[in-house]
Amino acid sequence: MSKTKEIVMPVVVLGLVCLIVTSLLAVTNYFTAPIIAQAAVEKANESRRVVLPEGDSFTQVVYEGMAMSELGISEIYQADNGAGYAVTAVTSGYGGDISVMFGIDNEGAIVGVEVLEHGETQGLGDRIATVDFKGQFIGKSGSLNLVKGSASGENDIVALTGATISSTAMTNAANCALEAVNLVKGAQ
């Protein structure tokens, strides 16, 4: 009988400990989940204000036409004050997906760029997040062209030396964001 007790008691105690810990985690999650969700919304809105400084608050745009995911667009938000749109595009770079947010004004010009996530090679492809490279997109509209060397046209983006795939991904993301805004504006 004592052998059975030696086997059963640790199992019961371990089961009770697991039940108590799980319950405490569930209660903690219940109280912290709304706070975490609100913080995520605020962080996203702050990113939107970075790429579209004139925007005050933002409302997600629901587009009924072609699925935005087909364009590589994960979300589109319109500024409630009519300043423009904040568009998040995801494209494939050299080191994996690149998530980038573009601010696009009502005239269809890019007014801000923020690289949200990337896995590009340090020292090469990660230069897509530099102010100099992102600055090339500011003021551009229409179809952007990636060029090697120096820009000759108003919609040219100069590729980063040694990081053509990353540069191409950023240019593709910008073109997708611009196209998405045109589709949304055409549907309104």
CSV table of N, CA and C in Angstrom, one decimal, residues 11 23 32 39-40 52 60 65 68 72 80 84 99-100 124 132 147 150 157 169 172:
chain,number,residue,atom,x,y,z
A,11,VAL,N,2.3,12.3,-8.3
A,11,VAL,CA,1.5,12.6,-9.5
A,11,VAL,C,0.4,13.6,-9.1
A,23,SER,N,-4.0,28.1,-13.9
A,23,SER,CA,-5.1,29.0,-13.5
A,23,SER,C,-4.5,30.5,-13.3
A,32,THR,N,-4.2,41.2,-18.6
A,32,THR,CA,-3.2,41.9,-19.4
A,32,THR,C,-3.5,41.9,-20.9
A,39,ALA,N,-1.7,48.6,-26.3
A,39,ALA,CA,-0.4,49.1,-26.6
A,39,ALA,C,0.0,48.8,-28.0
A,40,ALA,N,-0.4,47.6,-28.6
A,40,ALA,CA,-0.1,47.3,-29.9
A,40,ALA,C,-0.8,48.3,-30.9
A,52,LEU,N,3.0,59.2,-42.1
A,52,LEU,CA,2.0,60.1,-42.5
A,52,LEU,C,1.9,61.2,-41.4
A,60,GLN,N,-9.0,51.6,-40.5
A,60,GLN,CA,-8.6,50.6,-41.4
A,60,GLN,C,-9.6,50.6,-42.6
A,65,GLY,N,-12.8,44.8,-53.6
A,65,GLY,CA,-12.3,44.3,-54.9
A,65,GLY,C,-11.3,43.2,-54.7
A,68,MET,N,-6.2,42.4,-51.3
A,68,MET,CA,-5.0,43.2,-51.1
A,68,MET,C,-3.7,42.3,-50.9
A,72,GLY,N,0.4,41.9,-52.0
A,72,GLY,CA,1.5,41.9,-51.0
A,72,GLY,C,1.2,43.0,-49.9
A,80,ASP,N,-8.1,59.8,-40.6
A,80,ASP,CA,-9.4,60.3,-40.4
A,80,ASP,C,-9.6,61.7,-40.8
A,84,GLY,N,-4.3,61.2,-46.0
A,84,GLY,CA,-3.8,60.2,-46.9
A,84,GLY,C,-3.9,58.8,-46.3
A,99,SER,N,8.9,43.8,-44.3
A,99,SER,CA,7.6,44.5,-44.0
A,99,SER,C,7.9,46.0,-43.9
A,100,VAL,N,7.2,46.7,-44.8
A,100,VAL,CA,7.5,48.2,-44.8
A,100,VAL,C,6.2,48.9,-44.9
A,124,LEU,N,24.8,45.0,-45.7
A,124,LEU,CA,24.4,45.1,-47.2
A,124,LEU,C,23.0,45.4,-47.3
A,132,ASP,N,19.1,57.6,-46.0
A,132,ASP,CA,19.4,57.9,-47.4
A,132,ASP,C,18.6,57.1,-48.4
A,147,VAL,N,17.1,51.5,-60.6
A,147,VAL,CA,18.2,51.6,-61.6
A,147,VAL,C,19.5,51.4,-60.8
A,150,SER,N,23.2,55.8,-61.4
A,150,SER,CA,22.6,57.1,-60.9
A,150,SER,C,21.2,57.2,-61.5
A,157,ILE,N,14.7,54.8,-58.6
A,157,ILE,CA,15.3,54.5,-57.2
A,157,ILE,C,16.6,53.9,-57.5
A,169,ALA,N,13.1,44.6,-53.7
A,169,ALA,CA,12.0,44.3,-52.8
A,169,ALA,C,11.4,45.6,-52.3
A,172,ASN,N,9.5,47.2,-55.2
A,172,ASN,CA,8.2,46.4,-55.5
A,172,ASN,C,7.2,46.8,-54.4
